[in-house]
PDB file of C-alpha atoms in Angstrom:
ATOM      1  CA  MET A 107      15.073  24.565 -10.679  1.00  0.00           C
ATOM      2  CA  SER A 108      17.989  24.231 -12.058  1.00  0.00           C
ATOM      3  CA  VAL A 109      20.430  24.599 -14.707  1.00  0.00           C
ATOM      4  CA  ALA A 110      20.768  21.166 -14.957  1.00  0.00           C
ATOM      5  CA  VAL A 111      17.297  20.572 -14.566  1.00  0.00           C
ATOM      6  CA  ASP A 112      16.222  22.341 -17.209  1.00  0.00           C
ATOM      7  CA  ARG A 113      18.566  20.977 -19.641  1.00  0.00           C
ATOM      8  CA  LEU A 114      17.571  17.431 -18.184  1.00  0.00           C
ATOM      9  CA  VAL A 115      14.024  18.266 -19.450  1.00  0.00           C
ATOM     10  CA  GLU A 116      15.092  19.619 -22.523  1.00  0.00           C
ATOM     11  CA  VAL A 117      16.620  16.365 -23.039  1.00  0.00           C
ATOM     12  CA  VAL A 118      14.216  14.537 -22.488  1.00  0.00           C
ATOM     13  CA  ARG A 119      12.082  16.245 -24.542  1.00  0.00           C
ATOM     14  CA  LEU A 120      13.864  16.025 -28.012  1.00  0.00           C
ATOM     15  CA  LEU A 121      13.983  12.785 -27.610  1.00  0.00           C
ATOM     16  CA  ARG A 122      10.550  12.764 -27.487  1.00  0.00           C
ATOM     17  CA  GLU A 123      10.456  14.337 -30.610  1.00  0.00           C
ATOM     18  CA  HIS A 124      13.465  12.919 -32.575  1.00  0.00           C
ATOM     19  CA  CYS A 125      13.875   9.318 -31.422  1.00  0.00           C
ATOM     20  CA  LEU A 126      11.067   7.085 -32.596  1.00  0.00           C
ATOM     21  CA  TRP A 127      11.618   4.535 -29.292  1.00  0.00           C
ATOM     22  CA  THR A 128      11.221   7.363 -26.928  1.00  0.00           C
ATOM     23  CA  ALA A 129       8.295   8.874 -28.624  1.00  0.00           C
ATOM     24  CA  ALA A 130       6.821   5.190 -28.049  1.00  0.00           C
ATOM     25  CA  LEU A 131       7.282   5.475 -24.567  1.00  0.00           C
ATOM     26  CA  THR A 132       3.771   5.366 -22.607  1.00  0.00           C
ATOM     27  CA  HIS A 133       3.160   5.438 -18.861  1.00  0.00           C
ATOM     28  CA  ALA A 134       2.206   1.907 -18.903  1.00  0.00           C
ATOM     29  CA  SER A 135       4.682   0.593 -20.467  1.00  0.00           C
ATOM     30  CA  LEU A 136       7.569   2.519 -18.678  1.00  0.00           C
ATOM     31  CA  VAL A 137       6.090   0.601 -15.476  1.00  0.00           C
ATOM     32  CA  GLU A 138       8.778  -1.900 -16.152  1.00  0.00           C
ATOM     33  CA  TYR A 139      11.457   0.096 -16.155  1.00  0.00           C
ATOM     34  CA  LEU A 140      10.753   2.527 -13.549  1.00  0.00           C
ATOM     35  CA  VAL A 141      10.095  -1.331 -11.234  1.00  0.00           C
ATOM     36  CA  GLU A 142      13.326  -2.545 -12.239  1.00  0.00           C
ATOM     37  CA  GLU A 143      15.612   0.909 -11.564  1.00  0.00           C
ATOM     38  CA  SER A 144      13.980   1.192  -8.305  1.00  0.00           C
ATOM     39  CA  TYR A 145      15.339  -2.104  -7.464  1.00  0.00           C
ATOM     40  CA  GLU A 146      18.759  -1.462  -9.060  1.00  0.00           C
ATOM     41  CA  LEU A 147      19.004   1.563  -6.906  1.00  0.00           C
ATOM     42  CA  VAL A 148      17.861  -0.559  -3.509  1.00  0.00           C
ATOM     43  CA  GLU A 149      21.013  -2.875  -4.377  1.00  0.00           C
ATOM     44  CA  ALA A 150      23.342  -0.111  -4.785  1.00  0.00           C
ATOM     45  CA  ILE A 151      22.186   1.322  -1.461  1.00  0.00           C
ATOM     46  CA  GLU A 152      22.598  -2.152   0.656  1.00  0.00           C
ATOM     47  CA  ASP A 153      25.299  -3.306  -1.251  1.00  0.00           C
ATOM     48  CA  GLY A 154      27.197   0.108   0.032  1.00  0.00           C
ATOM     49  CA  GLN A 155      28.413   0.526  -3.715  1.00  0.00           C
ATOM     50  CA  PRO A 156      31.163   4.051  -4.091  1.00  0.00           C
ATOM     51  CA  ASP A 157      28.665   7.086  -4.620  1.00  0.00           C
ATOM     52  CA  GLU A 158      29.520   6.931  -8.023  1.00  0.00           C
ATOM     53  CA  GLU A 159      27.557   4.089  -8.559  1.00  0.00           C
ATOM     54  CA  LEU A 160      24.724   5.629  -6.126  1.00  0.00           C
ATOM     55  CA  ARG A 161      24.444   8.881  -8.324  1.00  0.00           C
ATOM     56  CA  GLY A 162      23.842   6.985 -12.036  1.00  0.00           C
ATOM     57  CA  GLU A 163      21.537   5.002  -9.771  1.00  0.00           C
ATOM     58  CA  LEU A 164      19.159   8.039  -8.374  1.00  0.00           C
ATOM     59  CA  ALA A 165      20.199   9.313 -12.190  1.00  0.00           C
ATOM     60  CA  ASP A 166      17.931   5.956 -13.026  1.00  0.00           C
ATOM     61  CA  VAL A 167      15.145   6.880 -10.655  1.00  0.00           C
ATOM     62  CA  LEU A 168      15.157  10.566 -11.867  1.00  0.00           C
ATOM     63  CA  LEU A 169      14.670  10.238 -15.949  1.00  0.00           C
ATOM     64  CA  GLN A 170      12.062   8.080 -15.351  1.00  0.00           C
ATOM     65  CA  VAL A 171       9.806  10.696 -13.428  1.00  0.00           C
ATOM     66  CA  VAL A 172      10.709  13.093 -16.042  1.00  0.00           C
ATOM     67  CA  LEU A 173       9.678  11.115 -18.239  1.00  0.00           C
ATOM     68  CA  HIS A 174       6.287  10.584 -16.880  1.00  0.00           C
ATOM     69  CA  SER A 175       6.662  14.236 -16.036  1.00  0.00           C
ATOM     70  CA  GLU A 176       6.840  15.031 -19.979  1.00  0.00           C
ATOM     71  CA  ILE A 177       4.621  12.264 -21.169  1.00  0.00           C
ATOM     72  CA  ALA A 178       1.909  14.144 -19.094  1.00  0.00           C
ATOM     73  CA  ARG A 179       3.088  18.044 -20.261  1.00  0.00           C
ATOM     74  CA  GLU A 180       1.790  16.373 -23.999  1.00  0.00           C
ATOM     75  CA  ARG A 181      -1.202  15.349 -23.116  1.00  0.00           C
ATOM     76  CA  GLY A 182      -1.942  18.808 -21.179  1.00  0.00           C
ATOM     77  CA  ALA A 183      -2.258  17.652 -17.679  1.00  0.00           C
ATOM     78  CA  PHE A 184       0.821  18.574 -16.011  1.00  0.00           C
ATOM     79  CA  ASP A 185       4.553  19.382 -15.830  1.00  0.00           C
ATOM     80  CA  LEU A 186       7.843  18.481 -13.542  1.00  0.00           C
ATOM     81  CA  ASP A 187       7.566  21.761 -11.890  1.00  0.00           C
ATOM     82  CA  ALA A 188       3.692  20.570 -10.771  1.00  0.00           C
ATOM     83  CA  VAL A 189       4.714  17.677 -10.178  1.00  0.00           C
ATOM     84  CA  ALA A 190       7.578  19.367  -7.558  1.00  0.00           C
ATOM     85  CA  GLU A 191       5.838  21.878  -6.647  1.00  0.00           C
ATOM     86  CA  ALA A 192       2.723  19.437  -5.678  1.00  0.00           C
ATOM     87  CA  LEU A 193       6.079  17.513  -3.885  1.00  0.00           C
ATOM     88  CA  THR A 194       6.542  20.674  -1.740  1.00  0.00           C
ATOM     89  CA  ALA A 195       2.918  21.316  -0.646  1.00  0.00           C
ATOM     90  CA  LYS A 196       2.937  17.953   0.308  1.00  0.00           C
ATOM     91  CA  MET A 197       5.998  18.098   2.643  1.00  0.00           C
ATOM     92  CA  VAL A 198       5.020  20.839   4.074  1.00  0.00           C
ATOM     93  CA  ARG A 199       1.214  19.866   4.911  1.00  0.00           C
ATOM     94  CA  ARG A 200       2.787  16.319   6.464  1.00  0.00           C
ATOM     95  CA  ASN A 201       5.255  17.624   8.264  1.00  0.00           C
ATOM     96  CA  ARG A 202       3.264  20.475  10.376  1.00  0.00           C
ATOM     97  CA  HIS A 203       5.988  19.704  13.459  1.00  0.00           C
ATOM     98  CA  VAL A 204       8.033  21.485  10.989  1.00  0.00           C
ATOM     99  CA  PHE A 205       5.768  23.921   9.189  1.00  0.00           C
ATOM    100  CA  THR A 206       3.472  26.562   9.816  1.00  0.00           C
ATOM    101  CA  ALA A 207       0.787  26.318   6.926  1.00  0.00           C
ATOM    102  CA  ASP A 208       2.549  28.951   4.954  1.00  0.00           C
ATOM    103  CA  GLY A 209       5.436  27.226   4.861  1.00  0.00           C
ATOM    104  CA  GLY A 210       7.489  28.840   7.728  1.00  0.00           C
ATOM    105  CA  LEU A 211       9.246  27.199  10.196  1.00  0.00           C
ATOM    106  CA  GLN A 212       7.836  26.350  13.465  1.00  0.00           C
ATOM    107  CA  PRO A 213       8.695  28.239  16.535  1.00  0.00           C
ATOM    108  CA  SER A 214       9.975  24.813  18.520  1.00  0.00           C
ATOM    109  CA  PHE A 215       9.999  21.232  17.558  1.00  0.00           C
ATOM    110  CA  PRO A 216       9.225  17.875  19.059  1.00  0.00           C
ATOM    111  CA  ALA A 217      11.977  16.497  20.649  1.00  0.00           C
ATOM    112  CA  THR A 218      10.771  12.657  20.018  1.00  0.00           C
ATOM    113  CA  VAL A 219      10.213  10.190  16.772  1.00  0.00           C
ATOM    114  CA  GLU A 220       6.823   8.999  18.520  1.00  0.00           C
ATOM    115  CA  GLU A 221       5.511  12.972  18.561  1.00  0.00           C
ATOM    116  CA  ILE A 222       6.324  13.125  15.222  1.00  0.00           C
ATOM    117  CA  ILE A 223       4.771  10.089  14.190  1.00  0.00           C
ATOM    118  CA  ALA A 224       1.538  10.942  16.047  1.00  0.00           C
ATOM    119  CA  SER A 225       1.918  14.452  13.959  1.00  0.00           C
ATOM    120  CA  TRP A 226       2.052  12.547  10.723  1.00  0.00           C
ATOM    121  CA  ASP A 227      -1.046  10.242  11.145  1.00  0.00           C
ATOM    122  CA  ALA A 228      -2.683  13.495  12.149  1.00  0.00           C
ATOM    123  CA  ALA A 229      -2.282  15.312   9.213  1.00  0.00           C
ATOM    124  CA  LYS A 230      -2.564  12.455   6.852  1.00  0.00           C
ATOM    125  CA  ARG A 231      -6.175  11.739   8.826  1.00  0.00           C
ATOM    126  CA  GLU A 232      -7.355  15.585   8.162  1.00  0.00           C
ATOM    127  CA  GLU A 233      -6.531  15.154   4.790  1.00  0.00           C
ATOM    128  CA  ARG A 234      -8.886  12.354   4.134  1.00  0.00           C
ATOM    129  CA  LEU A 235     -11.812  13.982   6.083  1.00  0.00           C
ATOM    130  CA  GLU A 236     -11.302  17.126   3.999  1.00  0.00           C
ATOM    131  CA  ARG A 237     -11.657  14.969   0.790  1.00  0.00           C
ATOM    132  CA  ALA A 238     -14.655  13.775   2.148  1.00  0.00           C
ATOM    133  CA  ALA A 239     -16.150  16.828   2.985  1.00  0.00           C
ATOM    134  CA  ALA A 240     -15.305  17.806  -0.620  1.00  0.00           C
ATOM    135  CA  ALA A 241     -16.517  15.208  -1.978  1.00  0.00           C
ATOM    136  CA  GLU A 242     -19.738  15.390  -0.321  1.00  0.00           C
ATOM    137  CA  ARG A 243     -21.257  12.311  -1.673  1.00  0.00           C
ATOM    138  CA  ASP A 244     -22.830   9.267  -0.058  1.00  0.00           C
ATOM    139  CA  ASP A 245     -20.705   7.084  -1.797  1.00  0.00           C
ATOM    140  CA  VAL A 246     -17.405   8.563  -1.428  1.00  0.00           C
ATOM    141  CA  LEU A 247     -17.253   8.009   2.664  1.00  0.00           C
ATOM    142  CA  PRO A 248     -17.714   4.758   3.345  1.00  0.00           C
ATOM    143  CA  ALA A 249     -14.713   4.089   0.832  1.00  0.00           C
ATOM    144  CA  LEU A 250     -12.769   6.856   2.829  1.00  0.00           C
ATOM    145  CA  ALA A 251     -13.628   4.909   6.514  1.00  0.00           C
ATOM    146  CA  ALA A 252     -12.922   1.860   5.248  1.00  0.00           C
ATOM    147  CA  ALA A 253      -9.411   3.324   4.164  1.00  0.00           C
ATOM    148  CA  GLU A 254      -8.670   3.447   7.937  1.00  0.00           C
ATOM    149  CA  GLY A 255      -7.400   0.198   7.931  1.00  0.00           C
ATOM    150  CA  ALA A 256      -3.860  -0.977   8.100  1.00  0.00           C
ATOM    151  CA  LEU A 257      -3.720  -1.228   4.226  1.00  0.00           C
ATOM    152  CA  GLU A 258      -4.574   3.088   3.773  1.00  0.00           C
ATOM    153  CA  GLY A 259      -2.310   4.075   1.080  1.00  0.00           C
ATOM    154  CA  LEU A 260       0.030   1.101   0.657  1.00  0.00           C
ATOM    155  CA  PRO A 261       0.469   0.272  -2.834  1.00  0.00           C
ATOM    156  CA  ARG A 262      -0.863  -3.355  -3.696  1.00  0.00           C
ATOM    157  CA  HIS A 263       1.966  -4.573  -5.456  1.00  0.00           C
ATOM    158  CA  LEU A 264       4.584  -4.105  -2.892  1.00  0.00           C
ATOM    159  CA  PRO A 265       6.458  -7.388  -1.762  1.00  0.00           C
ATOM    160  CA  ALA A 266       4.531  -9.311   0.588  1.00  0.00           C
ATOM    161  CA  LEU A 267       7.056  -8.883   3.721  1.00  0.00           C
ATOM    162  CA  ALA A 268       7.168  -5.148   3.456  1.00  0.00           C
ATOM    163  CA  LEU A 269       3.717  -4.910   3.133  1.00  0.00           C
ATOM    164  CA  ALA A 270       3.101  -6.744   6.345  1.00  0.00           C
ATOM    165  CA  ASP A 271       5.516  -4.688   8.207  1.00  0.00           C
ATOM    166  CA  LYS A 272       4.066  -1.219   7.078  1.00  0.00           C
ATOM    167  CA  ALA A 273       0.081  -2.174   7.898  1.00  0.00           C
ATOM    168  CA  LEU A 274       1.362  -4.120  11.029  1.00  0.00           C
ATOM    169  CA  GLY A 275       2.976  -0.345  11.684  1.00  0.00           C
ATOM    170  CA  ARG A 276       0.502   1.303  10.890  1.00  0.00           C
ATOM    171  CA  ALA A 277      -2.365  -1.099  12.644  1.00  0.00           C
ATOM    172  CA  GLU A 278      -0.207  -1.124  16.000  1.00  0.00           C
ATOM    173  CA  ARG A 279      -0.234   3.199  15.676  1.00  0.00           C
ATOM    174  CA  ARG A 280      -3.766   3.451  15.224  1.00  0.00           C
ATOM    175  CA  ARG A 281      -4.528   1.530  18.722  1.00  0.00           C
ATOM    176  CA  ALA A 282      -2.114   3.430  20.124  1.00  0.00           C
ATOM    177  CA  LEU A 283      -4.537   6.637  18.659  1.00  0.00           C
ATOM    178  CA  ASP A 284      -7.534   5.333  19.673  1.00  0.00           C
ATOM    179  CA  ALA A 285      -6.149   4.211  23.062  1.00  0.00           C
ATOM    180  CA  GLY A 286      -4.764   8.008  23.625  1.00  0.00           C
ATOM    181  CA  GLU A 287      -0.935   6.527  23.535  1.00  0.00           C
ATOM    182  CA  PRO A 288       2.039   8.324  21.887  1.00  0.00           C
ATOM    183  CA  ALA A 289       2.397   5.901  19.053  1.00  0.00           C
ATOM    184  CA  ALA A 290       5.740   3.881  18.864  1.00  0.00           C
ATOM    185  CA  ALA A 291       8.841   4.615  16.488  1.00  0.00           C
ATOM    186  CA  GLY A 292       9.510   1.342  15.813  1.00  0.00           C
ATOM    187  CA  GLY A 293       7.586  -2.050  16.905  1.00  0.00           C
ATOM    188  CA  THR A 294       5.218  -2.356  20.183  1.00  0.00           C
ATOM    189  CA  THR A 295       7.216  -5.010  22.992  1.00  0.00           C
ATOM    190  CA  GLY A 296       9.962  -6.711  21.120  1.00  0.00           C
ATOM    191  CA  ALA A 297       8.399 -10.034  22.358  1.00  0.00           C
ATOM    192  CA  ILE A 298       8.423 -13.261  20.196  1.00  0.00           C
ATOM    193  CA  PRO A 299       4.881 -14.720  20.354  1.00  0.00           C
ATOM    194  CA  ALA A 300       4.542 -18.348  21.484  1.00  0.00           C
ATOM    195  CA  GLY A 301       5.192 -20.939  18.495  1.00  0.00           C
ATOM    196  CA  VAL A 302       7.903 -18.577  16.639  1.00  0.00           C
ATOM    197  CA  GLY A 303      11.834 -19.402  16.790  1.00  0.00           C
ATOM    198  CA  GLU A 304      13.871 -17.422  18.373  1.00  0.00           C
ATOM    199  CA  PHE A 305      15.985 -14.513  16.705  1.00  0.00           C
ATOM    200  CA  ALA A 306      17.766 -11.877  18.383  1.00  0.00           C
ATOM    201  CA  SER A 307      19.200 -10.267  15.221  1.00  0.00           C
ATOM    202  CA  GLU A 308      18.577  -9.674  11.137  1.00  0.00           C
ATOM    203  CA  ASP A 309      20.733 -12.659  10.189  1.00  0.00           C
ATOM    204  CA  GLU A 310      19.415 -14.999  12.627  1.00  0.00           C
ATOM    205  CA  LEU A 311      15.533 -13.419  11.633  1.00  0.00           C
ATOM    206  CA  GLY A 312      16.968 -14.442   7.794  1.00  0.00           C
ATOM    207  CA  GLU A 313      17.363 -17.819   8.273  1.00  0.00           C
ATOM    208  CA  LEU A 314      13.981 -18.340  10.041  1.00  0.00           C
ATOM    209  CA  LEU A 315      12.416 -16.531   7.452  1.00  0.00           C
ATOM    210  CA  LEU A 316      14.127 -18.799   4.936  1.00  0.00           C
ATOM    211  CA  ASP A 317      13.138 -21.995   7.339  1.00  0.00           C
ATOM    212  CA  VAL A 318       9.951 -20.317   6.688  1.00  0.00           C
ATOM    213  CA  VAL A 319       9.666 -20.510   2.926  1.00  0.00           C
ATOM    214  CA  ARG A 320      11.224 -23.547   2.595  1.00  0.00           C
ATOM    215  CA  ALA A 321       8.574 -25.233   4.808  1.00  0.00           C
ATOM    216  CA  ALA A 322       5.949 -23.454   2.632  1.00  0.00           C
ATOM    217  CA  ARG A 323       7.424 -24.988  -0.387  1.00  0.00           C
ATOM    218  CA  ASP A 324       8.121 -28.621   1.065  1.00  0.00           C
ATOM    219  CA  ARG A 325       4.104 -28.457   1.626  1.00  0.00           C
ATOM    220  CA  GLY A 326       2.944 -27.581  -1.851  1.00  0.00           C
ATOM    221  CA  LEU A 327       2.320 -23.835  -0.463  1.00  0.00           C
ATOM    222  CA  ASP A 328       3.158 -20.538  -1.820  1.00  0.00           C
ATOM    223  CA  PRO A 329       4.306 -18.083   1.096  1.00  0.00           C
ATOM    224  CA  GLU A 330       3.857 -14.760  -0.892  1.00  0.00           C
ATOM    225  CA  ARG A 331       0.156 -15.671  -1.635  1.00  0.00           C
ATOM    226  CA  ALA A 332      -0.094 -17.265   1.900  1.00  0.00           C
ATOM    227  CA  LEU A 333       1.369 -13.473   3.645  1.00  0.00           C
ATOM    228  CA  ARG A 334      -0.711 -10.815   1.533  1.00  0.00           C
ATOM    229  CA  ALA A 335      -3.852 -13.217   2.351  1.00  0.00           C
ATOM    230  CA  ALA A 336      -3.022 -12.801   5.881  1.00  0.00           C
ATOM    231  CA  VAL A 337      -2.717  -9.374   5.748  1.00  0.00           C
ATOM    232  CA  ARG A 338      -5.606  -8.640   3.801  1.00  0.00           C
ATOM    233  CA  ARG A 339      -7.486 -10.467   7.374  1.00  0.00           C
ATOM    234  CA  LEU A 340      -5.467  -7.658   9.036  1.00  0.00           C
ATOM    235  CA  ALA A 341      -6.642  -5.315   7.587  1.00  0.00           C
ATOM    236  CA  VAL A 342     -10.380  -6.148   8.052  1.00  0.00           C
TER     237      VAL A 342
END
């Protein structure tokens, strides 16, 4: 690691040793801070805040990673180096359109985003099959088969709209894979289903979504819960 990162790890380690508040932190108690810092980073990006602000928000998110890694190191599980190594291995393994198995560069690279998506999805599928073969347990295989659905690998606490968008994207890519077609980088046709208001921009879409939420409130319905339930039905 760089000198700056080494110093950061050292500072966090000293805080864990000599600061009662920091020493009391656990993986569970840090969750609220991780969520808060992540949303502050999103806000900085979406608001186009100056680079100094963006750097600060990235630093706050990095602190969460370092704290979790230090807590894990203290109980003999792993440290920040191991986290970085795991991420590097994953990036090489998942991005085989760029890297060879030993981490070198491929002799050529895909010319389209569709090819990249297909390669990424194929790599993830192979990982799941390898885990199933390694497990060699009857109780594991059904769970992995169920995970092939649109919600596979998606955090269940994602906001409903983000969850729906990602689930639909995975479902579309899976249909394309089953049909032997290239995976689309975005949606499918872009056609607006019957009964859905017209929109041609994100501003117009935002107003439409706001109208739907307003109508749901008027009827005493929970739009977040309703959309989550619809996504779960999609995944069945």
